[in-house]
Short mmCIF file of C-alpha atoms in Angstrom, two decimals:
data_model
loop_
_atom_site.label_atom_id
_atom_site.label_comp_id
_atom_site.label_asym_id
_atom_site.label_seq_id
_atom_site.Cartn_x
_atom_site.Cartn_y
_atom_site.Cartn_z
CA MET A 19 -9.27 -8.44 -12.39
CA ALA A 20 -7.08 -5.31 -11.84
CA GLY A 21 -10.38 -3.19 -11.38
CA ALA A 22 -11.62 -5.58 -8.79
CA VAL A 23 -8.36 -5.52 -6.90
CA LEU A 24 -8.25 -1.67 -6.93
CA VAL A 25 -11.81 -1.49 -5.76
CA ILE A 26 -10.93 -3.77 -2.76
CA LEU A 27 -7.84 -1.65 -1.90
CA VAL A 28 -9.25 1.82 -2.49
CA GLY A 29 -12.96 1.42 -2.54
CA SER A 30 -15.11 4.59 -2.54
CA GLN A 31 -15.55 7.24 0.10
CA GLY A 32 -13.05 5.71 2.50
CA SER A 33 -14.33 2.15 2.21
CA GLY A 34 -11.20 0.56 0.75
CA GLN A 35 -9.01 -1.90 2.65
CA ILE A 36 -5.86 0.30 2.88
CA LEU A 37 -7.69 3.38 4.21
CA CYS A 38 -9.53 1.13 6.79
CA GLU A 39 -6.36 -0.55 7.91
CA GLU A 40 -4.08 2.43 7.71
CA GLY A 41 -6.40 5.36 8.36
CA ARG A 42 -5.69 8.80 6.92
CA ARG A 43 -3.76 11.50 8.62
CA ASN A 44 -3.10 14.59 6.60
CA ALA A 45 -0.49 15.93 9.01
CA ALA A 46 2.75 14.03 9.39
CA TYR A 47 3.11 12.01 12.73
CA LEU A 48 5.47 9.46 14.14
CA ASP A 49 4.23 5.93 13.64
CA PRO A 50 4.73 3.38 16.53
CA ALA A 51 8.27 2.60 15.30
CA GLY A 52 9.11 6.42 15.39
CA ILE A 53 9.15 6.85 11.57
CA PRO A 54 7.52 9.97 10.13
CA THR A 55 4.35 9.01 8.39
CA ILE A 56 1.55 10.79 6.46
CA CYS A 57 -1.72 9.87 4.68
CA GLU A 58 -2.29 6.22 4.59
CA GLY A 59 0.96 5.03 6.05
CA TRP A 60 3.22 6.81 3.52
CA THR A 61 6.83 7.21 4.84
CA LEU A 62 9.05 7.97 1.93
CA GLY A 63 10.51 11.47 2.22
CA VAL A 64 8.19 12.37 5.11
CA GLN A 65 9.27 14.85 7.76
CA LEU A 66 7.39 15.95 10.82
CA GLY A 67 5.57 19.22 9.94
CA ASP A 68 4.62 18.00 6.53
CA TRP A 69 0.91 18.24 5.44
CA ALA A 70 -0.78 16.69 2.50
CA SER A 71 -4.30 17.40 1.04
CA ASP A 72 -6.80 14.48 0.45
CA ALA A 73 -5.95 14.66 -3.23
CA GLN A 74 -2.22 14.36 -2.47
CA CYS A 75 -2.93 11.50 -0.12
CA ASP A 76 -4.89 9.76 -2.76
CA GLU A 77 -2.10 10.02 -5.22
CA LEU A 78 0.43 8.79 -2.66
CA THR A 79 -1.79 5.81 -2.01
CA LEU A 80 -2.22 5.02 -5.69
CA SER A 81 1.46 5.32 -6.21
CA GLY A 82 2.12 2.81 -3.28
CA ILE A 83 -0.48 0.44 -4.84
CA ARG A 84 1.28 0.74 -8.22
CA ASP A 85 4.66 0.05 -6.64
CA ALA A 86 3.20 -2.88 -4.76
CA ALA A 87 1.65 -4.43 -7.86
CA ALA A 88 4.96 -4.08 -9.70
CA VAL A 89 6.64 -6.06 -6.95
CA PHE A 90 3.88 -8.69 -6.89
CA VAL A 91 4.01 -9.09 -10.85
CA ALA A 92 7.87 -9.31 -10.70
CA HIS A 93 7.79 -12.08 -8.11
CA ALA A 94 4.59 -14.09 -8.53
CA HIS A 95 4.51 -16.48 -11.54
CA ASP A 96 1.72 -15.89 -14.16
CA GLU A 97 0.01 -19.11 -13.22
CA VAL A 98 -0.27 -17.93 -9.63
CA ARG A 99 -1.49 -14.52 -10.66
CA ARG A 100 -4.14 -16.04 -12.86
CA ALA A 101 -5.40 -18.63 -10.21
CA VAL A 102 -5.47 -16.31 -7.19
CA PRO A 103 -8.84 -14.48 -6.61
CA PRO A 104 -8.84 -10.66 -6.60
CA ALA A 105 -9.39 -10.44 -2.78
CA SER A 106 -6.19 -12.53 -2.26
CA ILE A 107 -4.22 -10.43 -4.66
CA ALA A 108 -5.53 -7.35 -2.82
CA ALA A 109 -4.23 -8.84 0.55
CA PHE A 110 -0.87 -9.38 -0.98
CA LEU A 111 -0.72 -5.88 -2.32
CA SER A 112 -1.83 -4.44 0.97
CA PHE A 113 0.92 -6.44 2.64
CA ILE A 114 3.57 -5.12 0.29
CA TYR A 115 2.20 -1.64 0.69
CA ASP A 116 2.35 -1.87 4.46
CA VAL A 117 5.81 -3.53 5.05
CA GLY A 118 7.61 -2.95 1.65
CA PRO A 119 8.96 -5.32 -0.88
CA GLY A 120 11.84 -6.66 1.24
CA ALA A 121 15.01 -8.10 -0.16
CA ALA A 122 15.51 -11.47 -1.74
CA GLY A 123 16.76 -14.05 0.88
CA GLN A 124 15.64 -11.99 3.91
CA LYS A 125 12.58 -12.35 5.98
CA ASP A 126 11.72 -8.61 5.80
CA GLY A 127 8.91 -8.34 3.22
CA PHE A 128 7.27 -10.03 0.21
CA VAL A 129 10.30 -10.97 -1.78
#
């Protein structure tokens, strides 16, 4: 199942869900909220003037997917993870990748 989810999120040659939704920009820019952003929506530690190669963007995206998967595994029960189809898990991971994990008890993310 993990392979199927990764194919949905990353795809090949720019066909993945995250790249299609986020787009790739190798040079840092301000997102609509005014936050410095690079690659496929990566914001952690980004400053205007930063530049990332395609390989660096790929690694940041995979890192973000791994982080999102860790949040999903920590907060979704085993029965749920087993019952949910790969496309739905990919949607959850894309959401977590996009808005962040959030904080327990607050309506600001997945948790």
